[in-house]
Coordinates of N, CA, C and O in Angstrom, one line a residue:
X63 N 31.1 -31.5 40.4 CA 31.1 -31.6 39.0 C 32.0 -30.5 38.4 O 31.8 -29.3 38.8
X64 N 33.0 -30.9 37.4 CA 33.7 -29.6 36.5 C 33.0 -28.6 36.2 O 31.9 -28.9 35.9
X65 N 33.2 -27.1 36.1 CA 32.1 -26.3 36.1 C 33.0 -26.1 34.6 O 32.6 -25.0 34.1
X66 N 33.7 -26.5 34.1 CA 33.9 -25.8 32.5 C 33.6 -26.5 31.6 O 33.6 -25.9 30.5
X67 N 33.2 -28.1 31.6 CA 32.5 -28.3 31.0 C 30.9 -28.2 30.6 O 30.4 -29.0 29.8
X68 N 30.1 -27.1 31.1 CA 29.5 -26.6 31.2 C 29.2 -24.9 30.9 O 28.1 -24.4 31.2
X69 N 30.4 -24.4 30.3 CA 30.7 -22.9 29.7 C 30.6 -22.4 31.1 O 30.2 -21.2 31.0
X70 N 31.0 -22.8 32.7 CA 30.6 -22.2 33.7 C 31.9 -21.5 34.1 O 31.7 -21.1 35.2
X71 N 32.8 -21.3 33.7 CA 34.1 -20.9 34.0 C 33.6 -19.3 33.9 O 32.7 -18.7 33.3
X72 N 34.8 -18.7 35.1 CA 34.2 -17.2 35.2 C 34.4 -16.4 34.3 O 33.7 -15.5 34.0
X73 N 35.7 -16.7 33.8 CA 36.2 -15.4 32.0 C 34.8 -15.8 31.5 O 34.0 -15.1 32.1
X74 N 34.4 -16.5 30.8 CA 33.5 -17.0 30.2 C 32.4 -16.1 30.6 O 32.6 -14.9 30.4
X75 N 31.4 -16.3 31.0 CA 30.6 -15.7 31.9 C 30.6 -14.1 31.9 O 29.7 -13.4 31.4
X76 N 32.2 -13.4 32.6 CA 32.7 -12.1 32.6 C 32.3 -11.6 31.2 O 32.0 -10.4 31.1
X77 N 32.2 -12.3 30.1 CA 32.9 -11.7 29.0 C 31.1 -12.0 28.3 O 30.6 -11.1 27.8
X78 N 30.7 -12.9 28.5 CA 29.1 -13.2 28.0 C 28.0 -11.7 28.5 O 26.9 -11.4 28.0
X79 N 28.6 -11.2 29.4 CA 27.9 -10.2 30.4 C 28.2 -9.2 29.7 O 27.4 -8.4 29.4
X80 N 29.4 -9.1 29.5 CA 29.8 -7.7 29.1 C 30.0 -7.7 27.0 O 30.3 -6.7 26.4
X81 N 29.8 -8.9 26.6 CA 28.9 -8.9 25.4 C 27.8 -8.3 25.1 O 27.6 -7.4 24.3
X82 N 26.5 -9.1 26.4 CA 25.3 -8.9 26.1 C 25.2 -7.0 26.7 O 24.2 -6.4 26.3
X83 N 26.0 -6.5 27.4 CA 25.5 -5.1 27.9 C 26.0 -4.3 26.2 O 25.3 -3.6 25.5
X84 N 27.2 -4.5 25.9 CA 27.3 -4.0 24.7 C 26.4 -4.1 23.5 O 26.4 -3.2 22.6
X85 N 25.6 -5.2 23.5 CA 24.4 -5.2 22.1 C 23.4 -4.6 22.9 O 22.6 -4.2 22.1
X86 N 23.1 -4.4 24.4 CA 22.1 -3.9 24.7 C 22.4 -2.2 24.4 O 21.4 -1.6 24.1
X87 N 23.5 -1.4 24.3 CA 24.1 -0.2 23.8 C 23.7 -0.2 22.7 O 22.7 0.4 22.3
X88 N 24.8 -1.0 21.7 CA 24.4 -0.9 20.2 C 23.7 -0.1 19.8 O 24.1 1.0 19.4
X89 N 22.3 -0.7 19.8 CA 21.2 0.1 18.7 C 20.7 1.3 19.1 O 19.9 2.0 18.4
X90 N 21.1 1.6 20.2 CA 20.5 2.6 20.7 C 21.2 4.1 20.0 O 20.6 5.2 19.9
X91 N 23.0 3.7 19.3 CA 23.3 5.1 18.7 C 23.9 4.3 17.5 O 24.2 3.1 17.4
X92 N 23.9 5.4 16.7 CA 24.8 5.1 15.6 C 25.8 5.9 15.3 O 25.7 7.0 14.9
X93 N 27.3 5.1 15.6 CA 28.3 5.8 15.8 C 29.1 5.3 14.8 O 29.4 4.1 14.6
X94 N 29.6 6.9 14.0 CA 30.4 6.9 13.0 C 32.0 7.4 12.9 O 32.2 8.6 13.1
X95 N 32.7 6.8 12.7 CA 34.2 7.6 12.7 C 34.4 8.0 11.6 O 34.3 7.3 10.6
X96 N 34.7 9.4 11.6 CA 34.8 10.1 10.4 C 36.0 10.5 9.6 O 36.1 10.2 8.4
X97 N 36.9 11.1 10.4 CA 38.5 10.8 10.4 C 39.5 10.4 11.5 O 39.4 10.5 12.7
X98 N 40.7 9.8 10.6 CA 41.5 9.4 12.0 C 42.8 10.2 11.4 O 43.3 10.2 10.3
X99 N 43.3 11.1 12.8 CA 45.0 11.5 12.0 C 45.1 11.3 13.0 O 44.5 11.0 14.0
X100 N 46.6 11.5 12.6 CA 48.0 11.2 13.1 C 49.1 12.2 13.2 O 49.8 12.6 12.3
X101 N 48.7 12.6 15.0 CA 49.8 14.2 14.9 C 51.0 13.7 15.6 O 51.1 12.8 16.4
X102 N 51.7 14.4 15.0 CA 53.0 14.6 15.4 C 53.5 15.8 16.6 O 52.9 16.9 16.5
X103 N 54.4 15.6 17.7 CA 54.9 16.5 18.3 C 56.2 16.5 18.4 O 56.7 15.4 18.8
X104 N 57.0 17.3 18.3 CA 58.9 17.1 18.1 C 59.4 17.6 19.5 O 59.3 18.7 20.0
X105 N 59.7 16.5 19.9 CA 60.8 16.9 21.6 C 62.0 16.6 21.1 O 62.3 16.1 20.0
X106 N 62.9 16.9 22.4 CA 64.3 16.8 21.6 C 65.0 15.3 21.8 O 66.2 15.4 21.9
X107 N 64.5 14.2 21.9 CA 64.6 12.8 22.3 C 63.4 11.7 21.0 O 63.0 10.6 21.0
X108 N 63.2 13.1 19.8 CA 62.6 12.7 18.6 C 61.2 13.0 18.5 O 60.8 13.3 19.6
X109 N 60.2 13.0 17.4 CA 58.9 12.6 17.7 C 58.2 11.8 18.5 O 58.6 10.7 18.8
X110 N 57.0 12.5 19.2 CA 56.1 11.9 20.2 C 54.4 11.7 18.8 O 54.0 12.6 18.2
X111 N 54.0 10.6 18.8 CA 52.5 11.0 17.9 C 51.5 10.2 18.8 O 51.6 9.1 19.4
X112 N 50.6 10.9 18.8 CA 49.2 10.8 18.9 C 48.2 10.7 17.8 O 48.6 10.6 16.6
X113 N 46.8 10.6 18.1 CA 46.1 10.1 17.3 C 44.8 11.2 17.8 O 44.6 11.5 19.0
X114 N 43.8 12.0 16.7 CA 43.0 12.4 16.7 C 41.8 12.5 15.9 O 41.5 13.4 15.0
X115 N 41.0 11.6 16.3 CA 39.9 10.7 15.7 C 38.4 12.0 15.8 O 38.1 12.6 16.9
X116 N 37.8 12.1 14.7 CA 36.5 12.8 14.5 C 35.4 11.9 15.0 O 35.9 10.8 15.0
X117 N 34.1 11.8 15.5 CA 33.4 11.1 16.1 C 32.1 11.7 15.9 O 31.9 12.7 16.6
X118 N 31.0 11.1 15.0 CA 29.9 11.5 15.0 C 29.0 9.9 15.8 O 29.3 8.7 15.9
X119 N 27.7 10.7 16.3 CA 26.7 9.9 17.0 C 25.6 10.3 17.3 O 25.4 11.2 18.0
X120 N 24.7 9.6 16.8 CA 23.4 9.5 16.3 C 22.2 8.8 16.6 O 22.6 7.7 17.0
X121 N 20.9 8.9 16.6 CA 20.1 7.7 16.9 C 19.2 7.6 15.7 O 18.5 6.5 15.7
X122 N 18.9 8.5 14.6 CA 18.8 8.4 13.5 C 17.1 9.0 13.1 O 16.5 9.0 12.1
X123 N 16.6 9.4 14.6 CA 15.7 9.8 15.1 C 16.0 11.1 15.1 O 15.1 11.5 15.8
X124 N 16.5 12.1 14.8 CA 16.8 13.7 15.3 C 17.5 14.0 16.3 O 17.5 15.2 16.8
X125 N 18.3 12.6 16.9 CA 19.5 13.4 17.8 C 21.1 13.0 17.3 O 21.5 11.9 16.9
X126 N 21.8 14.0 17.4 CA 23.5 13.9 16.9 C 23.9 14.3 18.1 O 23.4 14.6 19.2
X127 N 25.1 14.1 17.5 CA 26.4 14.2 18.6 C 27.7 14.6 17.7 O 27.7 14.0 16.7
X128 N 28.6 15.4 17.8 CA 30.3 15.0 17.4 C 31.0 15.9 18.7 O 30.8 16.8 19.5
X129 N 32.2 14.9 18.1 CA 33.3 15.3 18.8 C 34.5 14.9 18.5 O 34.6 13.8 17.9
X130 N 35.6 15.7 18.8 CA 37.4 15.1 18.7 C 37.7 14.4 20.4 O 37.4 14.7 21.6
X131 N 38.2 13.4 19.9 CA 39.1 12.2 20.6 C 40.7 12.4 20.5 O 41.1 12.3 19.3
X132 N 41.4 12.5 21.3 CA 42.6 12.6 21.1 C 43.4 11.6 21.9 O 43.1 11.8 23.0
X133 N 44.5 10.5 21.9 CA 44.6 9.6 22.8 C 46.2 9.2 22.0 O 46.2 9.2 20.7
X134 N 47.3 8.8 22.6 CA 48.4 7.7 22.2 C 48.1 6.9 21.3 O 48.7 6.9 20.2
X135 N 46.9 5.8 21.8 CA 46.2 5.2 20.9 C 44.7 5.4 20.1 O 43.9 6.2 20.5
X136 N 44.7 4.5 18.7 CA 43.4 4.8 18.1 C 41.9 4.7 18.9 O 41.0 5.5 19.1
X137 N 42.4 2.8 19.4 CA 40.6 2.5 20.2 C 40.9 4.0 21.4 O 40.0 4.9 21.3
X138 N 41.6 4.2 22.2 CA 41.3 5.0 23.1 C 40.8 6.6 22.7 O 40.0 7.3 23.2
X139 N 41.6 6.7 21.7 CA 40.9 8.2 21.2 C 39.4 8.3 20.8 O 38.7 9.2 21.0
X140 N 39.1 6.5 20.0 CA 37.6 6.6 19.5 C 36.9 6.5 20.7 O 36.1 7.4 20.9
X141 N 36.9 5.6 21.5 CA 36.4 5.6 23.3 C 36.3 7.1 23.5 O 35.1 7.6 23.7
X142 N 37.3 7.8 23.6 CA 36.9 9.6 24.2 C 35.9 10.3 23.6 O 35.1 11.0 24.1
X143 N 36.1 10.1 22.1 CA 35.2 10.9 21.1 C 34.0 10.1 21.1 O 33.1 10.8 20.8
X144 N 33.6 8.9 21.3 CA 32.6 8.6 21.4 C 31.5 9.1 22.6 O 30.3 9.5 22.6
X145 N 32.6 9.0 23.8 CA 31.6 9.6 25.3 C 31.4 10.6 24.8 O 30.2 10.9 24.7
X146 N 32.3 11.9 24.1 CA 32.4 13.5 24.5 C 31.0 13.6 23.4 O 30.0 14.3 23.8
X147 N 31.1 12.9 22.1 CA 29.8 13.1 21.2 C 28.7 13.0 22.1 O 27.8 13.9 22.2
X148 N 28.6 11.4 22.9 CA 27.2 11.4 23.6 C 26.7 12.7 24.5 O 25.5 13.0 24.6
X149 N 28.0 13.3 25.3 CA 27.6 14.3 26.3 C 27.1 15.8 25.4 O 26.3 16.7 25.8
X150 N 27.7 15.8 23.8 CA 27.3 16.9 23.0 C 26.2 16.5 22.3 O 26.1 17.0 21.2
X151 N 25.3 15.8 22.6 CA 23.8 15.4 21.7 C 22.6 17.0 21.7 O 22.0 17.7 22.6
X152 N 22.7 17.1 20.3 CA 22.0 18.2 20.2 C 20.1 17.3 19.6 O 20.2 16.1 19.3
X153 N 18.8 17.9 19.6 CA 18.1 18.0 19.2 C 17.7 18.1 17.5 O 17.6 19.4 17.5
X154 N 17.4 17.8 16.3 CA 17.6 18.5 15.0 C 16.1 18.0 14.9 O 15.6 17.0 15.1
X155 N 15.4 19.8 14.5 CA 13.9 19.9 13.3 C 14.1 19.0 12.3 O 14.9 19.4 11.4
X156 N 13.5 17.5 12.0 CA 12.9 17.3 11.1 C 12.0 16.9 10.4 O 11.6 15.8 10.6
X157 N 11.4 17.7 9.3 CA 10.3 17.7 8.9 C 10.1 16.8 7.1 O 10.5 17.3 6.1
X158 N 9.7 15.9 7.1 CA 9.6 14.7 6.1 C 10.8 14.9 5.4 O 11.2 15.4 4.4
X159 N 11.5 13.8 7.0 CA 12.8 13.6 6.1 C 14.3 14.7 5.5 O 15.4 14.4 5.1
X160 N 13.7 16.0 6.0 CA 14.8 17.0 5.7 C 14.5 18.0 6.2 O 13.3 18.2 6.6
X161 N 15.6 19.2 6.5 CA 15.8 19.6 7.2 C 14.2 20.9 7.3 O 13.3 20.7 6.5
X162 N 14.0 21.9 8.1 CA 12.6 23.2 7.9 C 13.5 23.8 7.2 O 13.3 23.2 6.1
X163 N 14.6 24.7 6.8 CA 15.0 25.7 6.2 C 16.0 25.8 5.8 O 16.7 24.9 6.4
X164 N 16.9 26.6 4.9 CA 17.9 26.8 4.5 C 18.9 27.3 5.3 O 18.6 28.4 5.7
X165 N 19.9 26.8 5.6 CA 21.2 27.5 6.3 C 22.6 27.7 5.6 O 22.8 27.2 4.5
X166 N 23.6 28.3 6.1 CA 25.0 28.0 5.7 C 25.7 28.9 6.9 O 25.5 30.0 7.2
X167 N 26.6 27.6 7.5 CA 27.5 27.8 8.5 C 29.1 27.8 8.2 O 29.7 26.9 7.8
X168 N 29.5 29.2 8.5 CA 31.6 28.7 8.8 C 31.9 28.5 10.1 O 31.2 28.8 11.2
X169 N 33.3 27.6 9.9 CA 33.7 27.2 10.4 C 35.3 27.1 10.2 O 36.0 26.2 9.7
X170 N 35.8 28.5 11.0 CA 37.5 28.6 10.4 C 37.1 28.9 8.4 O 36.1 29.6 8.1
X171 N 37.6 28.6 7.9 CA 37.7 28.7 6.6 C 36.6 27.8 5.4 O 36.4 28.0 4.2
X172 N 36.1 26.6 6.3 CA 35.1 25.8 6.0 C 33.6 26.4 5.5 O 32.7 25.7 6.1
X173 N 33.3 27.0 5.0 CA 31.8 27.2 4.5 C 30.7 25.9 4.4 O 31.1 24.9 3.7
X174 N 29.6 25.7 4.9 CA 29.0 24.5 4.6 C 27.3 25.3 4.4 O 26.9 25.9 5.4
X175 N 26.6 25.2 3.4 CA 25.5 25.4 2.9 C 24.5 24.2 2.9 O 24.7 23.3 2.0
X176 N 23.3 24.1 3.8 CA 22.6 23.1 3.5 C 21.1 23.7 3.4 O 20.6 24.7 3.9
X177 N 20.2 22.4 2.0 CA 19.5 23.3 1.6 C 17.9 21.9 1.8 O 18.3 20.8 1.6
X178 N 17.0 22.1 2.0 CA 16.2 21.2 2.0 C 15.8 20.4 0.6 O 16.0 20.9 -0.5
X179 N 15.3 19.2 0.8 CA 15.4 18.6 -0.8 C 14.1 17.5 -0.7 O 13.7 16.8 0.2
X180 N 13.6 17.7 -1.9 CA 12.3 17.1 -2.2 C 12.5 15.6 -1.7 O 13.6 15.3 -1.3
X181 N 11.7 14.8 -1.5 CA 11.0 13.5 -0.8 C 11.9 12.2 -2.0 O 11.6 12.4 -3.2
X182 N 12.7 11.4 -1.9 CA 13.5 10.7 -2.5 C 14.9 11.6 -3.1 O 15.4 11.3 -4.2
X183 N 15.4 12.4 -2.5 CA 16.4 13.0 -3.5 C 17.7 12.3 -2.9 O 18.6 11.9 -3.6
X184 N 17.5 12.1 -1.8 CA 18.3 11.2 -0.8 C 19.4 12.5 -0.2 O 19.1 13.7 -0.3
X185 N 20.6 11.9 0.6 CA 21.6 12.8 0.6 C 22.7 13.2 0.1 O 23.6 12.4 0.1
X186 N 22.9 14.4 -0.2 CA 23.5 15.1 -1.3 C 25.1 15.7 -0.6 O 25.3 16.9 -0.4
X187 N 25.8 14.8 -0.3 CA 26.7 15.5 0.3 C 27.8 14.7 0.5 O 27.8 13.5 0.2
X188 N 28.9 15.4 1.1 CA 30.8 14.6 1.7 C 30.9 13.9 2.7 O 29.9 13.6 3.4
X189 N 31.7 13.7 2.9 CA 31.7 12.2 3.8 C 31.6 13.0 5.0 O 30.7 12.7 5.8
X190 N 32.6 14.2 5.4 CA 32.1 14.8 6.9 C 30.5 15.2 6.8 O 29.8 14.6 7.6
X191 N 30.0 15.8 6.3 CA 28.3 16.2 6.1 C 27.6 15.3 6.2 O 26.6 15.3 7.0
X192 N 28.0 14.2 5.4 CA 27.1 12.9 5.2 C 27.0 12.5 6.8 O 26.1 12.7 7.6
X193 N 28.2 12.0 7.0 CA 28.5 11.3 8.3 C 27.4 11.9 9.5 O 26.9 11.1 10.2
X194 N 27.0 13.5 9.7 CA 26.7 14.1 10.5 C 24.3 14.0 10.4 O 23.3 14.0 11.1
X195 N 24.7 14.0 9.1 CA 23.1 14.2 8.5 C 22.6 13.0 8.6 O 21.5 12.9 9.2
X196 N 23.2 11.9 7.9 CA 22.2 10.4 8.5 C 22.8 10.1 9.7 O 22.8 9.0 10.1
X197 N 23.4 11.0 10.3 CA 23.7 10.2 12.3 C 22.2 10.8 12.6 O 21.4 10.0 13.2
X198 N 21.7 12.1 12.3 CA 20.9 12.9 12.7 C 19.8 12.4 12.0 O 18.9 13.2 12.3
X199 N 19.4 11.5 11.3 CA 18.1 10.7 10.7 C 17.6 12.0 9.5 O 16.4 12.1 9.4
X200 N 18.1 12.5 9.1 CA 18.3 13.2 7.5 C 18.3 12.4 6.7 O 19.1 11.5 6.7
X201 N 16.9 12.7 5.4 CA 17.5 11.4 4.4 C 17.4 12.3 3.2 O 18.0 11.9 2.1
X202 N 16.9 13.5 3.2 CA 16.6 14.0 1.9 C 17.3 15.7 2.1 O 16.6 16.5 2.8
X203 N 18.2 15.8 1.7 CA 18.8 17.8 1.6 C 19.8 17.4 0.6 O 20.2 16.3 0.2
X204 N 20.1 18.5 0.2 CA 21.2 19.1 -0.6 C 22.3 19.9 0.6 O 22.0 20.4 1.7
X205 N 23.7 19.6 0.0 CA 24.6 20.9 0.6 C 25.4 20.9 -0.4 O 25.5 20.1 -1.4
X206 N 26.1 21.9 0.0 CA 27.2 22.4 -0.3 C 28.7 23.0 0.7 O 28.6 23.6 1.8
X207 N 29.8 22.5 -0.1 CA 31.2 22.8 1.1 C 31.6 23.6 0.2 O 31.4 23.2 -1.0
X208 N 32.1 25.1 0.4 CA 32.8 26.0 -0.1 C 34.0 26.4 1.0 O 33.9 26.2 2.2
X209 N 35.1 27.0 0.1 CA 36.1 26.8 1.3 C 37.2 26.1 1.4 O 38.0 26.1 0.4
X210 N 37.4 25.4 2.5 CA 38.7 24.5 3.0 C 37.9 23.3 3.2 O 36.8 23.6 3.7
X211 N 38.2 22.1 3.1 CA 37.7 20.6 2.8 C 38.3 20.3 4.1 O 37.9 19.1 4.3
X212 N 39.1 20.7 5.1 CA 39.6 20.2 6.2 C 38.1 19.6 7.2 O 37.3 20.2 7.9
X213 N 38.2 18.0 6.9 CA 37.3 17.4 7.5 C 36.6 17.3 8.6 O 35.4 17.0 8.8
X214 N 37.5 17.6 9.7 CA 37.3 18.5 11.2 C 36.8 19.9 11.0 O 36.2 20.3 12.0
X215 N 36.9 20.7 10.0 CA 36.0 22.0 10.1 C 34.9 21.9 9.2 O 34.0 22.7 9.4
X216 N 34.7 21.0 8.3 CA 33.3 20.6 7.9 C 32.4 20.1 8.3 O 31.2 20.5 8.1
X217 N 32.7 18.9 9.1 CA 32.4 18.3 10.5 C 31.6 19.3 11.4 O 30.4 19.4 11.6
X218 N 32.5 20.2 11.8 CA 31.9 21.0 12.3 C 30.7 22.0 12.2 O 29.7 22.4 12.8
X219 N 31.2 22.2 11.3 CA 30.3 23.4 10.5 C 28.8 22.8 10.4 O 27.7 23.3 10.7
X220 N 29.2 21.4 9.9 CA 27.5 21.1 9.4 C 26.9 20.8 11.1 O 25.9 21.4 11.5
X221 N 27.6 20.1 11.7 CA 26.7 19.9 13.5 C 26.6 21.5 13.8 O 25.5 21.7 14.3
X222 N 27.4 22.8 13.7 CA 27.1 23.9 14.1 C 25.9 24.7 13.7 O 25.1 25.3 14.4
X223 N 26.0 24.3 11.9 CA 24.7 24.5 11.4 C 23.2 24.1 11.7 O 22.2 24.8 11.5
X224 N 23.3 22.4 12.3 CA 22.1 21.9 12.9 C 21.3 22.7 13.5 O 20.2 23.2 13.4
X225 N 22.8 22.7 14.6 CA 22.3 23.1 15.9 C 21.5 24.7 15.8 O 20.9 25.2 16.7
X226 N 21.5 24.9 15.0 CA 20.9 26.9 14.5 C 20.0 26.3 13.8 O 20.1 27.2 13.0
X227 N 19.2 25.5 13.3 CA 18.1 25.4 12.8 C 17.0 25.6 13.9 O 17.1 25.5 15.1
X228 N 15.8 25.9 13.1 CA 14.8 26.5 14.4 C 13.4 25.6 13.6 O 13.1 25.4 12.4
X229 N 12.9 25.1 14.9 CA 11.7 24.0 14.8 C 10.3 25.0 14.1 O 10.0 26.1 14.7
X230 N 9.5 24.6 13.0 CA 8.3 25.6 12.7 C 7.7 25.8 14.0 O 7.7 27.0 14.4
X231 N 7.1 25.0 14.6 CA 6.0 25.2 15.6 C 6.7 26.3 16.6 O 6.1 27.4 16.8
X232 N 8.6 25.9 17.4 CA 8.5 27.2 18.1 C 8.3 28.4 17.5 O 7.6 29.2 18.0
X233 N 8.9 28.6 16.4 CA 9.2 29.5 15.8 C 7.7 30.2 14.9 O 7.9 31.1 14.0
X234 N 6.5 29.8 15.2 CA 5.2 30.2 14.7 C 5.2 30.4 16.0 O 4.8 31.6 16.2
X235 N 5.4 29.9 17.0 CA 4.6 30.6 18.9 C 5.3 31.9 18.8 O 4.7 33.0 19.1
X236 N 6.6 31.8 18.5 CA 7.8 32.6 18.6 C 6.6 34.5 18.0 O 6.0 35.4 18.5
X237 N 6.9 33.9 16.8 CA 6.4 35.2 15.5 C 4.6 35.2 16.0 O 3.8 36.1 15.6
X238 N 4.1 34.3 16.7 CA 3.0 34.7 17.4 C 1.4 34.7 15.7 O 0.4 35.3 15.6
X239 N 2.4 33.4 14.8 CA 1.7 33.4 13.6 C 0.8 31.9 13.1 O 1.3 30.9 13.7
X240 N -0.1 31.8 12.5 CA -0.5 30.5 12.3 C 0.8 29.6 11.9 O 1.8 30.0 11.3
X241 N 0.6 28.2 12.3 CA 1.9 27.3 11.6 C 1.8 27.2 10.2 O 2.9 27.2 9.6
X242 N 0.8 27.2 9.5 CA 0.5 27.5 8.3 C 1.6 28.1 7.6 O 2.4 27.5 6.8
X243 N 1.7 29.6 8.2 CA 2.3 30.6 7.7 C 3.8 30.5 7.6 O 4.4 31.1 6.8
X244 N 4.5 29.5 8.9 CA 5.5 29.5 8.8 C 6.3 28.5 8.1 O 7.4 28.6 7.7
X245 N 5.5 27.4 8.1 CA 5.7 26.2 7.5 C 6.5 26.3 6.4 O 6.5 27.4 6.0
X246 N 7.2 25.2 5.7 CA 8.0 25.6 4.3 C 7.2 25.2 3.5 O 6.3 24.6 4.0
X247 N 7.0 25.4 1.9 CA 6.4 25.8 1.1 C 6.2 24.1 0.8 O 5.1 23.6 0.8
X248 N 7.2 23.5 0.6 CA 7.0 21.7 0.3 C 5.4 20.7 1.0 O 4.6 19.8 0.7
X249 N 6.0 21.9 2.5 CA 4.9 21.0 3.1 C 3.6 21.1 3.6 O 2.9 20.3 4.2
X250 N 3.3 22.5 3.0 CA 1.8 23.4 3.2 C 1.1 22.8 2.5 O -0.1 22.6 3.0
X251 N 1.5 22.4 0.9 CA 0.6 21.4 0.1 C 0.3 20.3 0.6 O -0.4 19.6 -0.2
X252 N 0.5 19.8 1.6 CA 0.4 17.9 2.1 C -0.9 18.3 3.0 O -1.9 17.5 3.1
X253 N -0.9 19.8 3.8 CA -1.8 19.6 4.8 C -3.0 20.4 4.0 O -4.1 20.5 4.5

């Protein structure tokens, strides 16, 4: 019997497989491109350009990722920046919805200030900040960019900033204090 009338043909099949492993990926991150440029290099046989894509990733749960992708082409640069984010997955404290404490991180000339924000305020921020805070399952802070708006060092700044946030509980073992004591002031009233 014809095996393609029956969708049994092997592309078919090849490609059914490697569909279904990709939606089995999917949900598991949430992966955002944040910028895409387009660098230039001058040899003497004319311009050579490449492509250098920003790459945040997330599970929307308290883990991020970013990274730069750099490649000839776009899909291949977003492919690099997507692995290099997964292998940079940091941990982020969150406590209903936003972040335990106030920070502000540079980055080259980029200043980025993030500040905790009451329950519905949503998120307060630029497309690199944004991009980085709901990859990281953040729904409620305030920031601020002071500085240089260069989206690769804002990018940065705010995942740099994450990553320097400190969880209450270690940080009550740490100071050797009730959690009570350390807790932020929003959320002492709930307990």
């Amino acid at each position: 019997m014809d095996q393609r009338g029956r969708g049994g043909d092997s592309r078919g099949g090849d490609r059914d497989r490697s569909r279904r492993r990709r939606e089995r990926e999917e949900p598991e991150f949430d992966e955002r491109i944040v910028h895409i440029a387009r660098t230039a290099k001058v040899l003497k046989g004319g311009r050579t350009f490449q492509f250098r894509v920003v790459v945040v990733v997330g599970d929307n749960r308290g883990r991020v990722g970013m990274a730069v992708g750099k490649a000839n082409e776009v899909p291949e640069a977003i492919r690099k920046g997507i692995e290099r984010a997964k292998r940079s997955m940091i941990r982020v404290p969150i406590l209903d919805n936003t972040i335990p404490h106030e920070i502000t991180h540079r980055e080259s000339a980029a200043l980025v200030m993030l500040r905790p924000a009451a329950p519905g305020t949503g998120v307060i921020a630029g497309s690199g900040t944004r991009a980085v805070l709901e990859a990281a399952g953040v729904r409620d802070i305030l920031t601020k960019s002071h500085g240089s708006n260069n989206i690769l060092n804002v990018t940065t700044a705010t995942f740099e900033a994450l990553k320097r946030l400190k969880d209450p509980r270690e940080e009550a073992k740490r100071r050797g204090m009730p959690l009570a004591r350390v807790m932020p002031f929003w959320s002492r009233s709930n307990e």
